[in-house]
mmCIF file of C-alpha atoms in Angstrom:
data_model
loop_
_atom_site.group_PDB
_atom_site.id
_atom_site.type_symbol
_atom_site.label_atom_id
_atom_site.label_comp_id
_atom_site.label_asym_id
_atom_site.label_seq_id
_atom_site.Cartn_x
_atom_site.Cartn_y
_atom_site.Cartn_z
ATOM 1 C CA UNK R 138 -8.116 111.600 -69.753
ATOM 2 C CA UNK R 139 -9.645 114.305 -67.545
ATOM 3 C CA UNK R 140 -7.373 116.065 -65.087
ATOM 4 C CA UNK R 141 -7.201 118.971 -62.615
ATOM 5 C CA UNK R 142 -4.011 120.442 -64.033
ATOM 6 C CA UNK R 143 -5.556 123.773 -65.033
ATOM 7 C CA UNK R 144 -7.129 124.243 -61.589
ATOM 8 C CA UNK R 145 -3.948 123.304 -59.744
ATOM 9 C CA UNK R 146 -1.941 125.625 -61.958
ATOM 10 C CA UNK R 147 -4.379 128.487 -61.423
ATOM 11 C CA UNK R 148 -4.263 127.993 -57.623
ATOM 12 C CA UNK R 149 -0.532 128.669 -57.794
ATOM 13 C CA UNK R 150 -0.973 131.531 -60.239
ATOM 14 C CA UNK R 151 1.267 129.798 -62.783
ATOM 15 C CA UNK R 152 0.931 130.313 -66.507
ATOM 16 C CA UNK R 153 1.215 127.339 -68.873
ATOM 17 C CA UNK R 154 4.746 128.501 -69.644
ATOM 18 C CA UNK R 155 5.621 128.565 -65.914
ATOM 19 C CA UNK R 156 4.410 124.997 -65.506
ATOM 20 C CA UNK R 157 6.148 123.916 -68.716
ATOM 21 C CA UNK R 158 9.447 125.337 -67.457
ATOM 22 C CA UNK R 159 9.055 123.546 -64.122
ATOM 23 C CA UNK R 160 8.359 120.245 -65.906
ATOM 24 C CA UNK R 161 11.028 120.819 -68.585
ATOM 25 C CA UNK R 162 8.504 120.352 -71.394
ATOM 26 C CA UNK R 163 7.060 122.695 -74.018
ATOM 27 C CA UNK R 164 4.064 124.944 -73.355
ATOM 28 C CA UNK R 165 2.266 123.031 -76.123
ATOM 29 C CA UNK R 166 2.691 119.855 -74.067
ATOM 30 C CA UNK R 167 1.081 121.439 -70.999
ATOM 31 C CA UNK R 168 -1.780 122.755 -73.117
ATOM 32 C CA UNK R 169 -2.344 119.355 -74.767
ATOM 33 C CA UNK R 170 -2.422 117.605 -71.384
ATOM 34 C CA UNK R 171 -4.729 120.212 -69.812
ATOM 35 C CA UNK R 172 -7.204 119.990 -72.655
ATOM 36 C CA UNK R 173 -7.160 116.184 -72.603
ATOM 37 C CA UNK R 174 -5.724 115.925 -76.114
ATOM 38 C CA UNK R 175 -2.647 114.108 -74.868
ATOM 39 C CA UNK R 176 -2.245 111.648 -71.994
ATOM 40 C CA UNK R 177 1.201 111.953 -70.400
ATOM 41 C CA UNK R 178 3.458 108.942 -69.945
ATOM 42 C CA UNK R 179 3.705 107.470 -66.459
ATOM 43 C CA UNK R 180 7.121 109.113 -65.793
ATOM 44 C CA UNK R 181 5.739 112.548 -66.776
ATOM 45 C CA UNK R 182 2.577 111.968 -64.741
ATOM 46 C CA UNK R 183 4.798 111.217 -61.719
ATOM 47 C CA UNK R 184 6.818 114.406 -62.358
ATOM 48 C CA UNK R 185 3.564 116.398 -62.424
ATOM 49 C CA UNK R 186 2.322 114.729 -59.241
ATOM 50 C CA UNK R 187 5.615 115.351 -57.437
ATOM 51 C CA UNK R 188 5.629 118.999 -58.527
ATOM 52 C CA UNK R 189 2.189 119.574 -57.012
ATOM 53 C CA UNK R 190 2.891 117.304 -54.025
ATOM 54 C CA UNK R 191 -0.183 115.184 -54.730
ATOM 55 C CA UNK R 192 -0.861 111.543 -55.611
ATOM 56 C CA UNK R 193 -1.390 110.949 -59.333
ATOM 57 C CA UNK R 194 -5.022 109.965 -58.806
ATOM 58 C CA UNK R 195 -5.724 113.400 -57.219
ATOM 59 C CA UNK R 196 -4.663 115.044 -60.485
ATOM 60 C CA UNK R 197 -5.729 112.593 -63.185
ATOM 61 C CA UNK R 198 -9.129 110.932 -63.290
ATOM 62 C CA UNK R 199 -9.066 107.233 -64.101
ATOM 63 C CA UNK R 200 -10.701 106.658 -67.525
ATOM 64 C CA UNK R 201 -12.806 103.888 -65.959
ATOM 65 C CA UNK R 202 -14.211 106.346 -63.379
ATOM 66 C CA UNK R 203 -14.262 109.537 -65.426
ATOM 67 C CA UNK W 10 7.833 128.943 -80.426
ATOM 68 C CA UNK W 11 11.063 128.535 -78.462
ATOM 69 C CA UNK W 12 13.282 125.751 -79.730
ATOM 70 C CA UNK W 13 14.802 123.253 -77.333
ATOM 71 C CA UNK W 14 18.440 122.062 -77.777
ATOM 72 C CA UNK W 15 17.410 118.991 -79.826
ATOM 73 C CA UNK W 16 15.379 121.152 -82.207
ATOM 74 C CA UNK W 17 18.259 123.628 -82.564
ATOM 75 C CA UNK W 18 20.609 120.769 -83.470
ATOM 76 C CA UNK W 19 18.026 119.533 -85.987
ATOM 77 C CA UNK W 20 17.823 122.938 -87.687
ATOM 78 C CA UNK W 21 21.632 123.163 -87.796
ATOM 79 C CA UNK W 22 21.927 119.655 -89.313
ATOM 80 C CA UNK W 23 19.262 120.353 -91.942
ATOM 81 C CA UNK W 24 20.964 123.633 -92.843
ATOM 82 C CA UNK W 25 24.358 121.917 -93.274
ATOM 83 C CA UNK W 26 22.806 119.060 -95.294
ATOM 84 C CA UNK W 27 20.981 121.446 -97.603
ATOM 85 C CA UNK W 28 24.084 123.588 -98.077
ATOM 86 C CA UNK W 29 26.005 120.399 -99.003
ATOM 87 C CA UNK W 30 23.167 119.425 -101.344
ATOM 88 C CA UNK W 31 23.244 122.719 -103.242
ATOM 89 C CA UNK W 32 27.027 122.647 -103.496
ATOM 90 C CA UNK W 33 27.337 118.989 -104.577
ATOM 91 C CA UNK W 34 24.406 119.284 -106.996
ATOM 92 C CA UNK W 35 25.993 122.200 -108.803
ATOM 93 C CA UNK W 36 29.340 120.347 -108.928
ATOM 94 C CA UNK W 37 27.677 117.140 -110.232
ATOM 95 C CA UNK W 38 25.652 118.988 -112.857
ATOM 96 C CA UNK W 39 28.673 120.910 -114.085
ATOM 97 C CA UNK W 40 31.310 118.163 -114.110
ATOM 98 C CA UNK W 41 29.273 114.991 -114.686
ATOM 99 C CA UNK W 42 26.302 116.472 -116.527
ATOM 100 C CA UNK W 43 28.645 118.532 -118.685
ATOM 101 C CA UNK W 44 30.699 115.461 -119.553
ATOM 102 C CA UNK W 45 33.920 116.809 -118.005
ATOM 103 C CA UNK W 46 34.330 113.807 -115.700
ATOM 104 C CA UNK W 47 33.786 110.093 -116.393
ATOM 105 C CA UNK W 48 34.439 106.749 -114.691
ATOM 106 C CA UNK W 49 34.475 106.168 -110.915
ATOM 107 C CA UNK W 50 34.880 109.879 -110.113
ATOM 108 C CA UNK W 51 31.695 110.621 -112.061
ATOM 109 C CA UNK W 52 29.814 108.049 -109.978
ATOM 110 C CA UNK W 53 31.199 109.551 -106.778
ATOM 111 C CA UNK W 54 30.254 113.117 -107.746
ATOM 112 C CA UNK W 55 26.771 111.983 -108.869
ATOM 113 C CA UNK W 56 26.248 110.231 -105.528
ATOM 114 C CA UNK W 57 27.043 113.256 -103.378
ATOM 115 C CA UNK W 58 23.736 115.199 -103.795
ATOM 116 C CA UNK W 59 21.782 112.092 -102.812
ATOM 117 C CA UNK W 60 24.011 111.521 -99.781
ATOM 118 C CA UNK W 61 23.385 115.141 -98.768
ATOM 119 C CA UNK W 62 19.610 114.541 -98.855
ATOM 120 C CA UNK W 63 20.153 111.430 -96.730
ATOM 121 C CA UNK W 64 21.673 113.869 -94.235
ATOM 122 C CA UNK W 65 18.223 115.434 -93.838
ATOM 123 C CA UNK W 66 16.659 112.009 -93.183
ATOM 124 C CA UNK W 67 19.390 111.382 -90.621
ATOM 125 C CA UNK W 68 18.648 114.767 -88.983
ATOM 126 C CA UNK W 69 14.962 113.806 -88.644
ATOM 127 C CA UNK W 70 15.970 110.452 -87.147
ATOM 128 C CA UNK W 71 18.335 112.115 -84.665
ATOM 129 C CA UNK W 72 15.578 114.549 -83.646
ATOM 130 C CA UNK W 73 13.314 111.564 -82.933
ATOM 131 C CA UNK W 74 16.014 110.108 -80.686
ATOM 132 C CA UNK W 75 17.172 113.323 -79.015
ATOM 133 C CA UNK W 76 13.803 115.046 -78.452
ATOM 134 C CA UNK W 77 13.193 114.876 -74.691
ATOM 135 C CA UNK W 78 9.690 116.382 -74.807
ATOM 136 C CA UNK W 79 7.438 113.331 -75.262
ATOM 137 C CA UNK W 80 4.529 115.312 -76.734
ATOM 138 C CA UNK W 81 6.790 116.963 -79.323
ATOM 139 C CA UNK W 82 8.249 113.530 -80.103
ATOM 140 C CA UNK W 83 4.767 112.136 -80.673
ATOM 141 C CA UNK W 84 3.951 115.022 -83.031
ATOM 142 C CA UNK W 85 7.111 114.304 -85.024
ATOM 143 C CA UNK W 86 6.333 110.577 -85.212
ATOM 144 C CA UNK W 87 2.806 111.302 -86.473
ATOM 145 C CA UNK W 88 4.196 113.817 -88.971
ATOM 146 C CA UNK W 89 6.781 111.305 -90.272
ATOM 147 C CA UNK W 90 4.191 108.541 -90.598
ATOM 148 C CA UNK W 91 1.886 110.795 -92.613
ATOM 149 C CA UNK W 92 4.834 111.791 -94.821
ATOM 150 C CA UNK W 93 5.834 108.157 -95.350
ATOM 151 C CA UNK W 94 2.279 107.083 -96.168
ATOM 152 C CA UNK W 95 1.866 110.021 -98.563
ATOM 153 C CA UNK W 96 5.144 109.434 -100.428
ATOM 154 C CA UNK W 97 4.843 105.644 -100.656
ATOM 155 C CA UNK W 98 1.197 105.773 -101.710
ATOM 156 C CA UNK W 99 1.841 108.155 -104.595
ATOM 157 C CA UNK W 100 5.050 106.323 -105.605
ATOM 158 C CA UNK W 101 3.231 102.973 -105.637
ATOM 159 C CA UNK W 102 0.205 104.172 -107.620
ATOM 160 C CA UNK W 103 2.419 106.125 -110.032
ATOM 161 C CA UNK W 104 4.628 103.082 -110.529
ATOM 162 C CA UNK W 105 1.688 100.924 -111.623
ATOM 163 C CA UNK W 106 0.348 103.643 -113.909
ATOM 164 C CA UNK W 107 3.822 104.076 -115.393
ATOM 165 C CA UNK W 108 4.156 100.308 -115.910
ATOM 166 C CA UNK W 109 1.184 100.378 -118.290
ATOM 167 C CA UNK W 110 2.368 103.602 -119.975
ATOM 168 C CA UNK W 111 -0.499 105.770 -118.733
ATOM 169 C CA UNK W 112 1.776 108.380 -117.127
ATOM 170 C CA UNK W 113 5.273 109.613 -118.003
ATOM 171 C CA UNK W 114 8.406 108.384 -116.209
ATOM 172 C CA UNK W 115 9.406 110.296 -113.097
ATOM 173 C CA UNK W 116 12.911 110.142 -111.588
ATOM 174 C CA UNK W 117 13.044 108.166 -108.328
ATOM 175 C CA UNK W 118 14.372 111.071 -106.259
ATOM 176 C CA UNK W 119 10.928 112.661 -106.526
ATOM 177 C CA UNK W 120 9.879 110.212 -103.789
ATOM 178 C CA UNK W 121 12.105 112.158 -101.396
ATOM 179 C CA UNK W 122 10.460 115.414 -102.503
ATOM 180 C CA UNK W 123 7.041 113.816 -101.899
ATOM 181 C CA UNK W 124 8.184 112.783 -98.414
ATOM 182 C CA UNK W 125 9.241 116.332 -97.573
ATOM 183 C CA UNK W 126 5.881 117.591 -98.852
ATOM 184 C CA UNK W 127 4.282 114.893 -96.702
ATOM 185 C CA UNK W 128 5.946 116.384 -93.640
ATOM 186 C CA UNK W 129 4.004 119.550 -94.353
ATOM 187 C CA UNK W 130 0.770 117.558 -94.627
ATOM 188 C CA UNK W 131 1.636 115.754 -91.381
ATOM 189 C CA UNK W 132 2.135 119.097 -89.704
ATOM 190 C CA UNK W 133 -1.298 120.175 -90.939
ATOM 191 C CA UNK W 134 -2.839 116.937 -89.628
ATOM 192 C CA UNK W 135 -1.265 117.613 -86.217
ATOM 193 C CA UNK W 136 -2.653 121.138 -86.209
ATOM 194 C CA UNK W 137 -6.158 120.015 -87.199
ATOM 195 C CA UNK W 138 -6.313 117.162 -84.687
ATOM 196 C CA UNK W 139 -4.164 118.370 -81.782
ATOM 197 C CA UNK W 140 -4.128 122.139 -82.267
ATOM 198 C CA UNK W 141 -0.371 122.415 -82.737
ATOM 199 C CA UNK W 142 2.020 121.637 -85.567
ATOM 200 C CA UNK W 143 5.167 120.658 -83.672
ATOM 201 C CA UNK W 144 7.827 118.346 -85.102
ATOM 202 C CA UNK W 145 9.881 119.219 -88.200
ATOM 203 C CA UNK W 146 9.651 122.664 -89.670
#
């Protein structure tokens, strides 16, 4: 699933480790999500959306539209 | 890679289990294998190394339950499934070959060794497909 995580992270000047710490996950998890190798669960997607203060659909592109 | 609390507990549990394994194996080999002990006590001493190895399986199971990072949990599940498929496949094929006397007999505990080797293969599969090993080390 495509997403804007890398862009949003870069706008805040956060490293993958910074974002991982804020989400309480491993840096490998952030990297896997950013590169589209892993789709987060709905609870984690909500945590990501709440951290950036955006709706989920502004971060993750629906597979049917992407 | 930094270890989270669940992974630290896993490493500690595996270390304790393996220490128990080495200790109980040497005791079983000396007292039971050497013929110094017989009867129920011999059975008990001979069981202990196997129970220690079960401790490692339990540690893997606890890590699956306690791991809070869902991506790491998925890596461990994939790794365990590869290990299970690897061990059961070889055990099954070997069993049929052994039944018709084409290969020598192998003690059943080798299935556990195959499973541990399978964890390594599972880790490699994770690395090749997802770019990270994760899971059990």
